[in-house]
């Protein structure tokens, strides 16, 4: 209903907006929007106006140039090379609720900077409080990933963006409406022109590119763990090193899938996390690949900034990090219903860790926090809407069955 | 293993069986292939094309140790010695019993047990500790130790290149005895490993590895080459495991291939041990009584092995589709291709084989006690002197175009894999952008003061700034104290200092 009205015309939009209490302000003052000429921190500006990532991990070589394994390990190929202007335009778009069908939620609504670019919800909410099915993944270090969504159904950030923009449970927009909205905004027209040296018309491809550019700038590789990895052995205390040793031991086996330095191996794993409702088990990657052996398989998430991204797992059913570790410690397949057949990953075992060892793991994972390259949240965005969320009061006060919205 | 072949019983298998039957009918009479006259296997590794590898004086993978020496006596801590050691140090461990997990997160440490009158340095995990040795540095050597009673691994390497694991005695300890993972250029030799619940020696996701002269027994898997390339497994004595020698692509790992593996001159005897692998582990699917198991790996050359007394089969070649307890991987090729079986001695294998192979043989209209069974899709596999073995499923194996591997002595590199060489000036820039900019901006306050402020203080004094970076002291009451950056090393710190002082924006 809302969608139809919005596409019907400007008058109806205005009426509807009044109806549900959103105040669509006149477009923001264009003079305050000037795109950055410099790269985000951690990036070097090349002579052809591209931002290239620089990290100490470039000092190391590893087998097959894969970022998997021990401390002095290189990273896999990184997605970089966007211009400062594209990255900065992506930042404005990322925080602008104008991308959603009713102007209420932005990318940042589900990927909030203060929550490790997740939303603190078990299951994310889209427009009009519509409930999704999975927990929002963190966006830190997505520049190194090659597939997106818990079920790996997108192979690029651009594809991922399109899915979120047009999913009914997320931003619920349509390509036509989104293009109309952006092209009707003279500020965005000017900014896209600056970022892409293009004509006056905004294209969806440029929109996806800008969003991808911004997301690849979210780099977190300077935690205390990283200082330890680079040779500063005083960066971790003895308990934290003991936690690292439990983490990488072949008893706990955490590091086999959450491999340094990314703390993910970018693979799919079936681990048998319980669903809230077992009768409608989330089949995960089985659907993506049409492969029953991958039933219940999900992407291995990064553990970087994990202390900020609760609740945990694809279904967000563990509120504390300790609970998530305890899930593994309770033994192979303990939460899989007897009548469900899952081909659990062979690294899932019954490690029989002591309480003390679990505490050590929690302590170690806190050493993976680093948000020094946090981008600046814009005070205003070109649409004039409130950055991050532009929700009517009725929705912000609604109760999420599995947690509160704010 | 019931599960390994269970899917065979279906239309595909029937079709394959008929195909085999028809193929067998057209096979000509036996041909004796003269090994000494034949062409040599050339392998797939050309050191000259491997960037960063230089030809030079042959030495061990780890290169030469410096003269620095620390001696650890019974009752002292090996870990304390590792902490104290600078790269290049040899740590000698005197006979005695040590209860600790030793981790080596630095390069070029040689951990050498001293053996006196047959007495070794023993690391005993007492059933409580997880792993005995964890190393992540390059050029690490672990030699002459006795390891027992750990829950996880005996010796585990994580992304360390140029490793040497030699002459250790590892018994009744955890999941893997010796497990170098994600390393390049390493040797595992003269070790004795037994009583391991997965693989006694497990080479995982590594390149250029030599596994030789080891004795492995009473474990689930003897020697496993997994998601690795350019590996030689030779002169090992492998007996009374569930499966002897394995070459696998394990799906679901970030490195997707296994190829160019030579398995030669091994004694592979009576690997009929009951499978005691953990439920759900890949090796739990190995049928007891398997000499060599090739799963999805390519270019595996099997030459001059003695493969005797395996009740299921001497050599089993399968793909992922026929292994029902391994996961699917959209990015890995599930089929074994270019497997080459050269001269081997196989006797008394397949005398009490599993129902799945019996069923496969029935479909093939063949009843033998199989030395070799091939149950998979895949192509370009070959064999010489096939008349020497009882085989099933080999009708599409052609005559190999080479007959021996004499041309390849080793895949180890002539000189250790060098660390990546990054010019000092480049190091300054990378360290500045990658680390310093987290706390310092050019002209504003972040966590620390601005670069402009620093430039004003250290104008034309990069040495002074480098000294401060190594040993910072709290100068400003309203800023947090800066952590030491000494770990970057003097050269990099000076480069950082020069770079910081030269910045103009």
Coordinates of N, CA and C in Angstrom, one line a residue, chain B residues 230-373:
Chain B
X230 N 52.7 -29.8 -4.4 CA 54.1 -30.0 -4.5 C 54.6 -30.7 -3.2
X231 N 54.1 -31.9 -3.0 CA 54.5 -32.6 -1.8 C 55.1 -34.0 -2.2
X232 N 56.1 -34.4 -1.5 CA 56.6 -35.7 -1.7 C 56.5 -36.5 -0.3
X233 N 56.0 -37.7 -0.4 CA 55.9 -38.5 0.7 C 56.7 -39.8 0.4
X234 N 57.8 -39.9 1.0 CA 58.7 -41.1 0.6 C 59.4 -41.7 1.8
X235 N 59.7 -43.0 1.6 CA 60.5 -43.8 2.5 C 59.9 -43.8 3.9
X236 N 58.6 -43.7 4.0 CA 58.0 -43.8 5.3 C 57.6 -45.3 5.6
X237 N 57.5 -45.6 6.9 CA 57.0 -46.9 7.3 C 55.6 -46.6 8.0
X238 N 54.6 -47.1 7.3 CA 53.2 -46.8 7.7 C 52.4 -48.1 7.9
X239 N 52.1 -48.3 9.2 CA 51.4 -49.6 9.5 C 50.5 -49.6 10.6
X240 N 49.5 -50.5 10.5 CA 48.4 -50.6 11.6 C 47.7 -49.3 11.9
X241 N 47.5 -48.5 10.9 CA 46.6 -47.4 11.0 C 45.3 -47.9 10.4
X242 N 44.2 -47.0 10.4 CA 43.0 -47.4 9.7 C 43.2 -47.2 8.2
X243 N 43.8 -46.0 7.9 CA 44.2 -45.8 6.5 C 45.7 -45.4 6.5
X244 N 46.4 -45.8 5.5 CA 47.9 -45.5 5.5 C 48.3 -44.1 5.1
X245 N 48.2 -43.9 3.8 CA 48.6 -42.5 3.3 C 47.4 -42.0 2.5
X246 N 47.1 -40.7 2.8 CA 45.9 -40.0 2.2 C 46.3 -38.8 1.4
X247 N 45.7 -38.6 0.2 CA 45.9 -37.3 -0.5 C 44.4 -36.9 -0.7
X248 N 44.1 -35.8 -0.1 CA 42.7 -35.3 -0.1 C 42.6 -33.9 -0.6
X249 N 41.4 -33.5 -1.2 CA 40.9 -32.2 -1.1 C 39.8 -32.2 -0.1
X250 N 40.0 -31.6 1.0 CA 38.9 -31.5 2.0 C 38.1 -30.2 1.6
X251 N 36.8 -30.4 1.4 CA 36.0 -29.2 1.0 C 35.7 -28.3 2.1
X252 N 35.4 -27.0 1.8 CA 35.0 -26.1 2.8 C 36.2 -25.3 3.4
X253 N 37.4 -25.5 2.9 CA 38.5 -24.8 3.4 C 38.9 -23.7 2.4
X254 N 39.6 -22.6 2.8 CA 39.8 -21.5 1.9 C 40.8 -21.8 0.8
X255 N 41.6 -22.8 0.9 CA 42.5 -23.2 -0.2 C 42.0 -24.5 -0.7
X256 N 41.8 -24.5 -2.1 CA 40.8 -25.4 -2.7 C 41.5 -26.6 -3.4
X257 N 42.8 -26.7 -3.5 CA 43.4 -27.7 -4.4 C 44.4 -28.6 -3.7
X258 N 44.5 -29.8 -4.2 CA 45.7 -30.6 -3.9 C 46.2 -31.2 -5.2
X259 N 47.4 -30.9 -5.5 CA 48.0 -31.5 -6.8 C 49.5 -31.6 -6.7
X260 N 50.0 -32.4 -7.6 CA 51.5 -32.6 -7.7 C 52.0 -33.2 -6.4
X261 N 51.5 -34.4 -6.1 CA 51.9 -35.2 -4.9 C 52.5 -36.5 -5.3
X262 N 53.7 -36.7 -4.8 CA 54.4 -38.0 -5.1 C 54.4 -38.8 -3.9
X263 N 53.9 -40.0 -4.0 CA 53.9 -41.0 -2.9 C 54.7 -42.1 -3.4
X264 N 56.0 -42.2 -2.9 CA 56.9 -43.3 -3.4 C 57.7 -43.9 -2.3
X265 N 58.1 -45.1 -2.6 CA 59.1 -45.9 -1.8 C 58.6 -46.0 -0.3
X266 N 57.4 -46.1 -0.1 CA 56.9 -46.2 1.3 C 56.6 -47.7 1.6
X267 N 56.8 -48.1 2.8 CA 56.3 -49.4 3.3 C 54.9 -49.2 3.9
X268 N 53.9 -49.6 3.2 CA 52.5 -49.4 3.7 C 51.9 -50.8 4.0
X269 N 51.8 -51.1 5.3 CA 51.6 -52.5 5.6 C 50.4 -52.6 6.6
X270 N 49.5 -53.5 6.4 CA 48.5 -53.9 7.3 C 47.8 -52.7 8.1
X271 N 47.3 -51.8 7.3 CA 46.6 -50.7 7.9 C 45.1 -51.1 8.1
X272 N 44.9 -52.0 9.1 CA 43.6 -52.5 9.3 C 43.0 -52.1 10.7
X273 N 43.6 -51.1 11.3 CA 43.2 -50.8 12.6 C 41.7 -50.3 12.6
X274 N 41.0 -50.7 13.6 CA 39.6 -50.2 13.8 C 39.6 -48.7 13.8
X275 N 38.6 -48.1 13.1 CA 38.6 -46.7 13.0 C 38.1 -46.1 14.3
X276 N 39.0 -45.3 15.0 CA 38.5 -44.7 16.3 C 38.5 -43.2 16.1
X277 N 38.3 -42.7 14.8 CA 38.2 -41.3 14.6 C 36.9 -40.7 15.3
X278 N 37.0 -39.4 15.6 CA 35.9 -38.8 16.3 C 34.7 -38.8 15.3
X279 N 33.5 -39.1 15.8 CA 32.3 -39.1 14.9 C 32.2 -37.7 14.2
X280 N 32.0 -37.8 12.9 CA 31.8 -36.5 12.2 C 33.1 -36.0 11.6
X281 N 34.3 -36.5 12.0 CA 35.5 -36.1 11.4 C 35.6 -36.8 10.0
X282 N 36.4 -36.2 9.2 CA 36.5 -36.7 7.8 C 37.1 -38.1 7.8
X283 N 38.1 -38.3 8.7 CA 38.7 -39.6 8.7 C 37.9 -40.7 9.3
X284 N 36.8 -40.3 10.0 CA 35.9 -41.3 10.5 C 35.2 -42.1 9.4
X285 N 35.3 -41.6 8.1 CA 34.7 -42.3 7.0 C 35.7 -43.2 6.3
X286 N 36.9 -43.3 6.8 CA 37.9 -44.2 6.1 C 37.6 -45.6 6.5
X287 N 37.5 -46.5 5.5 CA 37.3 -47.9 5.8 C 38.5 -48.5 6.4
X288 N 38.4 -49.2 7.5 CA 39.6 -49.9 8.0 C 40.2 -50.8 7.0
X289 N 41.5 -50.8 6.8 CA 42.1 -51.7 5.8 C 42.3 -51.0 4.5
X290 N 42.7 -49.7 4.5 CA 42.9 -49.0 3.3 C 44.4 -48.6 3.3
X291 N 45.1 -48.9 2.2 CA 46.5 -48.6 2.1 C 46.7 -47.1 1.8
X292 N 46.3 -46.8 0.6 CA 46.4 -45.4 0.1 C 45.0 -44.9 -0.3
X293 N 44.6 -43.7 0.1 CA 43.3 -43.2 -0.2 C 43.4 -41.8 -0.9
X294 N 43.0 -41.8 -2.2 CA 43.0 -40.5 -2.9 C 41.6 -40.0 -3.0
X295 N 41.3 -38.8 -2.5 CA 40.0 -38.2 -2.6 C 40.1 -36.8 -3.3
X296 N 39.6 -36.8 -4.5 CA 39.5 -35.5 -5.2 C 40.8 -34.8 -5.6
X297 N 42.0 -35.4 -5.1 CA 43.3 -34.8 -5.3 C 43.7 -35.1 -6.8
X298 N 44.5 -34.1 -7.4 CA 44.9 -34.3 -8.7 C 46.4 -34.5 -8.8
X299 N 46.9 -35.1 -9.9 CA 48.3 -35.4 -10.1 C 49.0 -36.0 -9.0
X300 N 48.4 -37.1 -8.5 CA 49.0 -37.9 -7.4 C 49.7 -39.1 -8.1
X301 N 51.0 -39.1 -7.9 CA 51.8 -40.2 -8.5 C 52.1 -41.2 -7.4
X302 N 51.8 -42.5 -7.6 CA 52.0 -43.6 -6.6 C 53.0 -44.5 -7.2
X303 N 54.2 -44.6 -6.6 CA 55.3 -45.3 -7.3 C 56.1 -46.0 -6.2
X304 N 56.4 -47.3 -6.6 CA 57.4 -48.1 -5.8 C 57.1 -48.2 -4.3
X305 N 55.8 -48.3 -4.0 CA 55.4 -48.5 -2.6 C 55.2 -50.0 -2.5
X306 N 55.4 -50.5 -1.3 CA 55.0 -51.9 -0.9 C 53.7 -51.7 -0.2
X307 N 52.6 -52.2 -0.8 CA 51.3 -52.0 -0.2 C 50.7 -53.4 0.0
X308 N 50.7 -53.8 1.3 CA 50.5 -55.3 1.6 C 49.5 -55.4 2.7
X309 N 48.6 -56.4 2.6 CA 47.8 -56.9 3.8 C 46.8 -55.8 4.2
X310 N 46.0 -55.3 3.3 CA 44.9 -54.4 3.6 C 43.6 -55.0 3.3
X311 N 42.8 -55.2 4.3 CA 41.6 -56.1 4.1 C 40.6 -55.4 3.1
X312 N 40.5 -54.1 3.1 CA 39.5 -53.4 2.2 C 40.1 -53.3 0.8
X313 N 41.2 -52.6 0.7 CA 41.8 -52.3 -0.6 C 43.2 -51.7 -0.5
X314 N 44.0 -52.0 -1.4 CA 45.4 -51.4 -1.3 C 45.4 -49.9 -1.6
X315 N 44.7 -49.5 -2.8 CA 44.6 -48.1 -3.2 C 43.2 -47.8 -3.5
X316 N 42.6 -46.8 -2.9 CA 41.2 -46.4 -3.1 C 41.2 -45.0 -3.7
X317 N 40.5 -44.8 -4.8 CA 40.5 -43.5 -5.4 C 39.0 -43.1 -5.6
X318 N 38.6 -42.0 -4.9 CA 37.2 -41.6 -4.8 C 37.1 -40.1 -5.1
X319 N 35.8 -39.7 -5.4 CA 35.5 -38.3 -5.5 C 34.7 -37.8 -4.3
X320 N 34.3 -36.6 -4.3 CA 33.5 -36.1 -3.2 C 32.1 -36.6 -3.2
X321 N 31.6 -36.8 -4.4 CA 30.2 -37.2 -4.6 C 30.0 -38.6 -3.9
X322 N 31.0 -39.4 -3.9 CA 30.9 -40.8 -3.4 C 31.3 -40.8 -1.9
X323 N 31.6 -39.7 -1.3 CA 31.9 -39.6 0.1 C 30.8 -38.9 0.8
X324 N 29.9 -39.6 1.3 CA 28.7 -39.0 1.8 C 28.9 -38.2 3.1
X325 N 30.1 -38.4 3.8 CA 30.2 -37.7 5.1 C 31.1 -36.5 4.9
X326 N 31.4 -36.1 3.7 CA 32.1 -34.8 3.5 C 31.2 -33.8 2.9
X327 N 31.4 -32.5 3.2 CA 30.5 -31.5 2.8 C 30.7 -31.1 1.3
X328 N 29.9 -30.3 0.8 CA 30.0 -29.8 -0.6 C 30.7 -28.5 -0.6
X329 N 31.5 -28.3 -1.7 CA 32.2 -27.0 -1.8 C 32.0 -26.5 -3.2
X330 N 31.2 -25.5 -3.5 CA 31.0 -25.1 -4.8 C 32.3 -24.6 -5.5
X331 N 33.3 -24.3 -4.8 CA 34.6 -23.8 -5.4 C 35.7 -24.8 -5.5
X332 N 35.4 -26.1 -5.1 CA 36.5 -27.1 -5.2 C 36.0 -28.1 -6.3
X333 N 37.0 -28.6 -7.1 CA 36.7 -29.7 -8.0 C 36.7 -31.0 -7.3
X334 N 35.5 -31.6 -7.3 CA 35.3 -32.8 -6.5 C 36.0 -34.1 -7.0
X335 N 36.5 -34.1 -8.3 CA 37.0 -35.3 -8.9 C 38.5 -35.4 -8.8
X336 N 39.0 -36.7 -8.7 CA 40.5 -36.9 -8.8 C 40.8 -37.0 -10.3
X337 N 41.7 -36.2 -10.7 CA 42.2 -36.3 -12.1 C 43.7 -36.5 -12.1
X338 N 44.2 -37.1 -13.2 CA 45.6 -37.3 -13.5 C 46.3 -38.0 -12.3
X339 N 45.6 -39.0 -11.8 CA 46.2 -39.9 -10.8 C 47.1 -40.9 -11.6
X340 N 48.3 -41.1 -11.2 CA 49.2 -42.0 -12.0 C 49.7 -43.1 -11.0
X341 N 49.4 -44.4 -11.4 CA 49.9 -45.5 -10.6 C 51.0 -46.2 -11.4
X342 N 52.2 -46.0 -10.9 CA 53.4 -46.6 -11.6 C 53.7 -47.9 -10.9
X343 N 54.9 -48.4 -11.1 CA 55.2 -49.7 -10.5 C 55.1 -49.7 -9.0
X344 N 54.4 -50.6 -8.4 CA 54.3 -50.8 -7.0 C 54.2 -52.3 -6.7
X345 N 54.5 -52.7 -5.5 CA 54.3 -54.1 -5.1 C 53.1 -54.1 -4.2
X346 N 52.0 -54.8 -4.7 CA 50.8 -54.9 -3.9 C 50.5 -56.4 -3.7
X347 N 50.3 -56.8 -2.5 CA 50.0 -58.2 -2.2 C 48.9 -58.3 -1.1
X348 N 48.1 -59.3 -1.3 CA 47.2 -59.7 -0.2 C 46.3 -58.5 0.3
X349 N 45.8 -57.7 -0.7 CA 44.8 -56.7 -0.3 C 43.4 -57.0 -0.7
X350 N 42.4 -56.4 -0.1 CA 41.0 -56.6 -0.5 C 40.5 -58.0 -0.2
X351 N 41.1 -58.6 0.8 CA 40.7 -60.0 1.1 C 39.4 -60.1 1.9
X352 N 39.0 -59.0 2.5 CA 37.8 -58.9 3.3 C 37.2 -57.5 3.1
X353 N 36.8 -57.2 1.9 CA 36.5 -55.8 1.5 C 35.1 -55.5 2.0
X354 N 34.7 -54.2 1.8 CA 33.5 -53.7 2.4 C 32.3 -54.0 1.4
X355 N 31.1 -54.0 1.9 CA 30.0 -54.3 1.0 C 29.9 -53.4 -0.2
X356 N 30.2 -52.1 0.0 CA 30.1 -51.2 -1.1 C 31.0 -51.5 -2.2
X357 N 32.2 -51.9 -2.0 CA 33.1 -52.3 -3.1 C 32.6 -53.6 -3.7
X358 N 32.1 -54.5 -2.8 CA 31.6 -55.8 -3.4 C 30.4 -55.5 -4.3
X359 N 29.6 -54.6 -3.9 CA 28.4 -54.2 -4.8 C 28.9 -53.6 -6.1
X360 N 29.9 -52.7 -6.0 CA 30.4 -52.1 -7.2 C 31.0 -53.2 -8.1
X361 N 31.7 -54.1 -7.5 CA 32.3 -55.2 -8.3 C 31.2 -56.0 -9.0
X362 N 30.1 -56.3 -8.2 CA 29.0 -57.0 -8.8 C 28.5 -56.3 -10.0
X363 N 28.3 -55.0 -9.9 CA 27.8 -54.2 -11.0 C 28.8 -54.3 -12.2
X364 N 30.1 -54.4 -11.9 CA 31.1 -54.4 -12.9 C 31.3 -55.8 -13.5
X365 N 30.5 -56.8 -13.0 CA 30.6 -58.2 -13.4 C 32.0 -58.7 -13.1
X366 N 32.5 -58.3 -12.0 CA 33.9 -58.7 -11.6 C 34.0 -59.1 -10.2
X367 N 34.7 -60.1 -9.8 CA 34.9 -60.5 -8.4 C 36.4 -60.7 -8.2
X368 N 37.0 -59.8 -7.5 CA 38.5 -60.0 -7.2 C 38.7 -59.5 -5.7
X369 N 39.9 -59.8 -5.2 CA 40.3 -59.1 -4.0 C 41.1 -57.9 -4.4
X370 N 40.5 -56.7 -4.3 CA 41.1 -55.6 -5.1 C 42.3 -55.0 -4.4
X371 N 43.4 -54.8 -5.2 CA 44.5 -54.0 -4.8 C 44.2 -52.5 -5.0
X372 N 43.5 -52.3 -6.1 CA 43.1 -50.9 -6.5 C 41.7 -50.8 -6.9
X373 N 41.0 -49.9 -6.3 CA 39.6 -49.6 -6.6 C 39.4 -48.1 -7.0

